[in-house]
mmCIF file of C-alpha atoms in Angstrom:
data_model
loop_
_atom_site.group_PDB
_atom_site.id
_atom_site.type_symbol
_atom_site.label_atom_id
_atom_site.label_comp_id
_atom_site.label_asym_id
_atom_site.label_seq_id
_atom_site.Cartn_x
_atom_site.Cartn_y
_atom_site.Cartn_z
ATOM 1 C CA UNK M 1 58.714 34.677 -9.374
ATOM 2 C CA UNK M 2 60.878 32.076 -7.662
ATOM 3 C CA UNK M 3 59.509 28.602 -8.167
ATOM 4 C CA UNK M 4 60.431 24.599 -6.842
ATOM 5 C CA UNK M 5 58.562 22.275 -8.378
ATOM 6 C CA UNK M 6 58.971 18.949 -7.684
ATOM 7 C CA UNK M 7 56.701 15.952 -9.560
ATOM 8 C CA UNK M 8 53.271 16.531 -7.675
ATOM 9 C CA UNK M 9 51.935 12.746 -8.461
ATOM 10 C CA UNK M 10 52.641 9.741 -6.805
ATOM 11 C CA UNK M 11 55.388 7.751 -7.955
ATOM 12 C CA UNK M 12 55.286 3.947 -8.080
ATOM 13 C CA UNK M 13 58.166 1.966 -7.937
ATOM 14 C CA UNK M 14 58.629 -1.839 -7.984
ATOM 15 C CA UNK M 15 61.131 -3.412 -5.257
ATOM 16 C CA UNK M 16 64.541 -3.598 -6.511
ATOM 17 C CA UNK M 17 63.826 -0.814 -9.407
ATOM 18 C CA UNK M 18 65.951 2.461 -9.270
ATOM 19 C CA UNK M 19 63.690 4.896 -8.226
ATOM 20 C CA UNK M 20 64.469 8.644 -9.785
ATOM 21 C CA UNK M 21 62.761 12.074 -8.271
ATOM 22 C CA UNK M 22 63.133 15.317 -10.051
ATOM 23 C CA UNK M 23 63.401 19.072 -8.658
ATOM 24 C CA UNK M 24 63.404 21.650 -11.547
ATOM 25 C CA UNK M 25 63.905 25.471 -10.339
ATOM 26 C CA UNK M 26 63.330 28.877 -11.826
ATOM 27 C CA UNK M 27 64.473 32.328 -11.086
ATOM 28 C CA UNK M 28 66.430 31.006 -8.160
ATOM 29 C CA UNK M 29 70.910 31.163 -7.944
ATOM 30 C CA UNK M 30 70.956 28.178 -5.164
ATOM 31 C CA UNK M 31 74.452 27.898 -3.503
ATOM 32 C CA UNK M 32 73.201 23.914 -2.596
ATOM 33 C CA UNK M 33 70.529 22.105 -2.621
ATOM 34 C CA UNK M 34 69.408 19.297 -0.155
ATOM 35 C CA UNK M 35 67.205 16.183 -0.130
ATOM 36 C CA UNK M 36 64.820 15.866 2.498
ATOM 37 C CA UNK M 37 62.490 12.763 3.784
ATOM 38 C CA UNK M 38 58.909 12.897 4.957
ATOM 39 C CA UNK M 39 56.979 10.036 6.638
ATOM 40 C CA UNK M 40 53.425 10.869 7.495
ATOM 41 C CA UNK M 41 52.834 12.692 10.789
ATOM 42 C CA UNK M 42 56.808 13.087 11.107
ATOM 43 C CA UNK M 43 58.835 16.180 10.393
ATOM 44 C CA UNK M 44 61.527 15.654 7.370
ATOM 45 C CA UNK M 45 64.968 14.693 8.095
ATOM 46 C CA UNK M 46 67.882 15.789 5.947
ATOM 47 C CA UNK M 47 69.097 13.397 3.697
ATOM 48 C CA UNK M 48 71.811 14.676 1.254
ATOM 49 C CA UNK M 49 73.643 17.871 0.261
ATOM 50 C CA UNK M 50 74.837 19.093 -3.110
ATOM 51 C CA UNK M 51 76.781 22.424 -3.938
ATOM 52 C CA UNK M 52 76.941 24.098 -6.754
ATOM 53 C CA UNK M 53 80.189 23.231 -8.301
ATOM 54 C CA UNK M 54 79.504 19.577 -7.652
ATOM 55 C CA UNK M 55 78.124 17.212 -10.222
ATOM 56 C CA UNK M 56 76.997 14.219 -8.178
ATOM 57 C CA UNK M 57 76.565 13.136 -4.588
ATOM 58 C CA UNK M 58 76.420 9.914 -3.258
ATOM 59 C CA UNK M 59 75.415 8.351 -0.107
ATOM 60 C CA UNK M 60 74.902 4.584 0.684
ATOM 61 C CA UNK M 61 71.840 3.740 -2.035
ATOM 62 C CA UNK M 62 70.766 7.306 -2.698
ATOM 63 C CA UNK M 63 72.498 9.379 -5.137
ATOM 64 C CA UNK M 64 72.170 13.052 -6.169
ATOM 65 C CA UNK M 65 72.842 14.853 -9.050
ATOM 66 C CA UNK M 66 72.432 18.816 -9.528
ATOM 67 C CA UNK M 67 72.816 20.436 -13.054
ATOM 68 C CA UNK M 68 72.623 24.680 -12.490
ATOM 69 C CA UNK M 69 72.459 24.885 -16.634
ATOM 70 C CA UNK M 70 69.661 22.426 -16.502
ATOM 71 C CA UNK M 71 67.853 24.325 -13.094
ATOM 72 C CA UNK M 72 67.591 20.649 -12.372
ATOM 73 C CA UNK M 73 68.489 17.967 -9.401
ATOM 74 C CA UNK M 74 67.630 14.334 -9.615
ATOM 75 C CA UNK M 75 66.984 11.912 -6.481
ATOM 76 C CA UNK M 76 67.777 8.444 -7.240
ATOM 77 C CA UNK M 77 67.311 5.516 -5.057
ATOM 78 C CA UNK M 78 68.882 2.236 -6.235
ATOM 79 C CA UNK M 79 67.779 -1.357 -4.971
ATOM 80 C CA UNK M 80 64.190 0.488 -3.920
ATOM 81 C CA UNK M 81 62.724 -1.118 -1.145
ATOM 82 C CA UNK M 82 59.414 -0.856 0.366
ATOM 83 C CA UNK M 83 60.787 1.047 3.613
ATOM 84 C CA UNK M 84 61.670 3.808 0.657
ATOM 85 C CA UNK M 85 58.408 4.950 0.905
ATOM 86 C CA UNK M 86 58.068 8.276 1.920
ATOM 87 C CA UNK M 87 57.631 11.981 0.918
ATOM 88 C CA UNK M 88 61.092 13.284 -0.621
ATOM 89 C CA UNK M 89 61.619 16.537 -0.429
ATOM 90 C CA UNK M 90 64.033 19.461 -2.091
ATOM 91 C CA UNK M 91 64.720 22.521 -0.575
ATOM 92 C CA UNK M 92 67.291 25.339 -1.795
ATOM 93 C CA UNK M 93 70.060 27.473 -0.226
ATOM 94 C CA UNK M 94 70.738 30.507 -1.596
ATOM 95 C CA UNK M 95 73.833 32.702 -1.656
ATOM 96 C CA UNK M 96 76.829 32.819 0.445
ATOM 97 C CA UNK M 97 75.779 32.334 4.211
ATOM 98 C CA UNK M 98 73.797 28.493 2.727
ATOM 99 C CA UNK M 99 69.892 29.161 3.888
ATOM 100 C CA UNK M 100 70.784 30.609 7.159
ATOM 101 C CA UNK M 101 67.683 32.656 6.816
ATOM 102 C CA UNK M 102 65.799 29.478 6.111
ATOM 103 C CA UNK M 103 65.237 27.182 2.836
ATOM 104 C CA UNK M 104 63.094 27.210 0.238
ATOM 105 C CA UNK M 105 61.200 23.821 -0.063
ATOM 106 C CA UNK M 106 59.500 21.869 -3.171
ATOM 107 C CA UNK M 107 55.924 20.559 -2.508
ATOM 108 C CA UNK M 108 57.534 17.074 -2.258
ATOM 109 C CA UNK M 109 57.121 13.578 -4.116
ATOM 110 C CA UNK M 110 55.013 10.513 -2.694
ATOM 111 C CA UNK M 111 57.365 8.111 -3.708
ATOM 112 C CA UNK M 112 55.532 4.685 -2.987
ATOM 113 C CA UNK M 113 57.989 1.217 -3.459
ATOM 114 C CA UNK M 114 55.573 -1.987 -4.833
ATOM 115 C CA UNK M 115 56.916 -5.563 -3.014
ATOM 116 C CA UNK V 1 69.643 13.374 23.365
ATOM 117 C CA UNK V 2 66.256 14.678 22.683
ATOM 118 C CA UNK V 3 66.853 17.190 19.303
ATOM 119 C CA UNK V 4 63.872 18.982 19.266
ATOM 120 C CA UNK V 5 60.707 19.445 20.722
ATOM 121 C CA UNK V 6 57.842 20.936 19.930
ATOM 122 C CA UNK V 7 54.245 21.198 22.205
ATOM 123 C CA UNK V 8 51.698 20.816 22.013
ATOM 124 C CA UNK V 9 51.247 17.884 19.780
ATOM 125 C CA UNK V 10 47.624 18.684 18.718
ATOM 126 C CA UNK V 11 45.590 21.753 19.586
ATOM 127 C CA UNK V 12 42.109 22.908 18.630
ATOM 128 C CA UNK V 13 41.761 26.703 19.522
ATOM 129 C CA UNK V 14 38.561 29.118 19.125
ATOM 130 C CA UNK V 15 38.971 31.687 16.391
ATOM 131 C CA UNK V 16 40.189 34.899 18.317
ATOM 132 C CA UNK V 17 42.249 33.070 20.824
ATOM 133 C CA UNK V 18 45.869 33.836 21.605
ATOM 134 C CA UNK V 19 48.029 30.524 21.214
ATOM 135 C CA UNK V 20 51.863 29.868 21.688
ATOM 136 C CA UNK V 21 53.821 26.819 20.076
ATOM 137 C CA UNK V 22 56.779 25.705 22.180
ATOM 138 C CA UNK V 23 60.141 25.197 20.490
ATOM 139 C CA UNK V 24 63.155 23.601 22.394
ATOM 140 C CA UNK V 25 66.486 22.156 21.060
ATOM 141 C CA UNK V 26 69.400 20.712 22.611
ATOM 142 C CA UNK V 27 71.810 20.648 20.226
ATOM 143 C CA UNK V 28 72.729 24.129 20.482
ATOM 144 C CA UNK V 29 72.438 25.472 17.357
ATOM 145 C CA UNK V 30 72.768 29.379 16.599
ATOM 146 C CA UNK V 31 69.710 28.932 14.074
ATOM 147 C CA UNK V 32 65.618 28.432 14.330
ATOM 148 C CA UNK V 33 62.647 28.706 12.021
ATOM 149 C CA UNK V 34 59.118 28.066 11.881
ATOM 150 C CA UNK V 35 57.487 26.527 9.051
ATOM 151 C CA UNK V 36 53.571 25.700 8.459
ATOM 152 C CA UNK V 37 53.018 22.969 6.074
ATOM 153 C CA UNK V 38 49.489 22.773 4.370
ATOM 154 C CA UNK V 39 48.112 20.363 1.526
ATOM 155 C CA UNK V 40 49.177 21.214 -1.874
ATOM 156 C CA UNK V 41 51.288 24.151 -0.288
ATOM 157 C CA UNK V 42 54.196 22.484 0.854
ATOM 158 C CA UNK V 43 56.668 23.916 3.424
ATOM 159 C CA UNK V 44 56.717 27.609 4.211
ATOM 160 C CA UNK V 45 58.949 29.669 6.281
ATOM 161 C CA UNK V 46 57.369 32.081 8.799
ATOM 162 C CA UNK V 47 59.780 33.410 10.997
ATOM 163 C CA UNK V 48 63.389 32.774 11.600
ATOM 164 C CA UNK V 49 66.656 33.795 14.292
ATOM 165 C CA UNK V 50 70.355 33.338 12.957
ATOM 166 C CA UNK V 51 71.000 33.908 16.852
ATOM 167 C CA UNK V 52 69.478 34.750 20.342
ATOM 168 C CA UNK V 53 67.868 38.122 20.287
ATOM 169 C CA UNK V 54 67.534 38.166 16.776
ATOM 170 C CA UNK V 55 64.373 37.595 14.417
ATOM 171 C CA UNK V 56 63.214 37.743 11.000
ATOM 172 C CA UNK V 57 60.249 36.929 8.782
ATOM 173 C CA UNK V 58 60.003 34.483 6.563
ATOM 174 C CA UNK V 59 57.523 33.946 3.399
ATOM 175 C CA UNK V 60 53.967 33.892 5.548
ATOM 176 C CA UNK V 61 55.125 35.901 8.588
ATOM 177 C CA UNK V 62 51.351 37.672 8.948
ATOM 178 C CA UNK V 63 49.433 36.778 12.308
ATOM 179 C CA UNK V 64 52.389 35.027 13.910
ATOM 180 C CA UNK V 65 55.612 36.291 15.791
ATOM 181 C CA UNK V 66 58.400 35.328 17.882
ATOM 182 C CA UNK V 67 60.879 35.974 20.109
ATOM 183 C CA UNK V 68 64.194 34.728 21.175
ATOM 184 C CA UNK V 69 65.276 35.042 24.772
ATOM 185 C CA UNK V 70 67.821 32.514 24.690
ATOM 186 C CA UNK V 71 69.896 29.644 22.470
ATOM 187 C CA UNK V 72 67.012 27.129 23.193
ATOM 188 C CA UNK V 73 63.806 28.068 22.992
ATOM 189 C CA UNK V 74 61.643 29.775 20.472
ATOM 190 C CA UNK V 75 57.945 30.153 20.967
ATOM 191 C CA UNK V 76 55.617 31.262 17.986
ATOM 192 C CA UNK V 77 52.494 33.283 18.960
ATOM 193 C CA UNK V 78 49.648 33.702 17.050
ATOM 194 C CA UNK V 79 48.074 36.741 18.728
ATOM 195 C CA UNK V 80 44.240 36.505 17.574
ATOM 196 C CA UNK V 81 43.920 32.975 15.566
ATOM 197 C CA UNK V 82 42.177 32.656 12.343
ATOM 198 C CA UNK V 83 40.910 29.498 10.477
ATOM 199 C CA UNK V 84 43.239 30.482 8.050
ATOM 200 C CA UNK V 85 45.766 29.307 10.286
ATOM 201 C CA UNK V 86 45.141 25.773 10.720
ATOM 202 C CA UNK V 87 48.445 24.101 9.422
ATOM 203 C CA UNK V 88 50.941 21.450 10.692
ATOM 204 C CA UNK V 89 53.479 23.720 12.156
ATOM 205 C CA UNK V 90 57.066 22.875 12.859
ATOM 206 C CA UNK V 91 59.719 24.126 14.317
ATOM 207 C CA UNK V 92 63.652 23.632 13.519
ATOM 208 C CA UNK V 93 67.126 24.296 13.847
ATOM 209 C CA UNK V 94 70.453 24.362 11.712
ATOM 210 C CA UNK V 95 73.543 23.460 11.924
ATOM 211 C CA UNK V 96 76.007 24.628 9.717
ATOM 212 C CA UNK V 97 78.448 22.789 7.412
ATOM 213 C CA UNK V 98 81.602 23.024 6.467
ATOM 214 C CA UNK V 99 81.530 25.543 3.776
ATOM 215 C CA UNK V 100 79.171 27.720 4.648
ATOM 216 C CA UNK V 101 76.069 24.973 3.930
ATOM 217 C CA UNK V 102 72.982 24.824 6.254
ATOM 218 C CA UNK V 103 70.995 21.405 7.046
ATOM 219 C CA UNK V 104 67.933 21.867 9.106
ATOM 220 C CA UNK V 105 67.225 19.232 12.020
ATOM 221 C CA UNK V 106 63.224 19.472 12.114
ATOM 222 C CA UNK V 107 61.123 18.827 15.176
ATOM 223 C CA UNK V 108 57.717 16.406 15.182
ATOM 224 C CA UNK V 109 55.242 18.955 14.493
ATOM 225 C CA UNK V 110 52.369 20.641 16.010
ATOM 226 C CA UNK V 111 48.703 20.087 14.414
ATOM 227 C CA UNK V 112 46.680 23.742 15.155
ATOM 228 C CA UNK V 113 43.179 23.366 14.243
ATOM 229 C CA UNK V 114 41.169 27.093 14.508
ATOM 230 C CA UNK V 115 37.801 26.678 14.068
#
């Protein structure tokens, strides 16, 4: 069966650290895959996108990488700071028309950033 | 520009009742879904529409359907409600990237507590 999984305990993180989230995936042939953020009681906003034939993504602090040999993306967040805190989550795409029949979501990582 | 909204915020319905969750967006995007989120369980898809006057079902589409009329709006009805469906429900909408890529823009949530 398909599976996301993402790392289900909380990660801590001093201030300043990089801060790296992982998404492994089996039995799936994702087109993309996408970051998403979660703050309690809110609904997750995109974050970053990453196709298939692309190595690495980067926006502003947050960096992606996706490895389809691996089955594996990594989240990084450089210069962590405590407004970092959130739920991150990864979703997959599959196929040629990119999700349009909706995602497929990991459970998500409480990433929590130590002052 | 509002995005999305969803209503009610909160809701606690008798087992048996009939309940509808608003969805609106302004954005004007072709695509909807509703997900329920639950502890430990992460995101799932229920139902989605690529377009107006079409519908699909998602992972957990049993209890709930939906309908859309129009570009804007797509309500989710749980005919009878069961405790099993006391989730965090939210509603959202894509907009497609260049090459073929879907990002969802997510709406606030509604809390649906059967009892």
């Amino acid at each position: 069966s398909q599976k996301i999984e993402q790392n289900s305990e909380a990660l801590n993180i001093q201030e300043g650290k990089t801060a790296t989230l992982t998404c492994n995936y089996t039995n799936y042939s994702p087109a993309y895959l996408q970051w998403y953020r979660q703050d309690p009681g809110r609904g997750p906003v995109f974050l970053l996108l990453i196709r298939e034939n692309e190595k690495e993504k980067r926006k502003e602090r947050l960096k992606v990488t996706f490895d389809t040999t691996l089955k594996q993306s990594l989240f990084h967040i450089t210069a962590s700071q405590p407004a970092d805190s959130a739920t991150y989550l990864c979703a997959l795409g599959e196929g040629s028309g990119g999700g349009a029949d909706g995602l497929t979501f990991g459970k998500g990582t409480h990433l929590i950033i130590q002052p | 520009i509002a995005g999305i909204t969803q209503a009610p915020t909160s809701q606690i319905l008798a087992a048996g009742r009939r309940m509808t969750l608003r969805c609106t967006q302004d954005m004007r995007h072709n695509a909807m879904y509703w997900y329920r989120q639950d502890l430990g369980l992460g995101l799932r898809l229920i139902h989605y529409s690529n377009t107006a006057g079409t519908t699909g079902k998602g992972e957990v589409p049993d209890g709930y359907s939906v309908s859309r009329a129009n570009t804007d709006d797509f309500p989710l009805t749980l005919a009878s409600a069961v405790p099993s469906q006391t989730s965090v429900y939210f509603c959202a909408s894509s907009s497609q990237t260049s090459g073929g890529a879907v990002t969802q823009y997510f709406g606030p949530g509604t809390r649906l507590t059967v009892l």
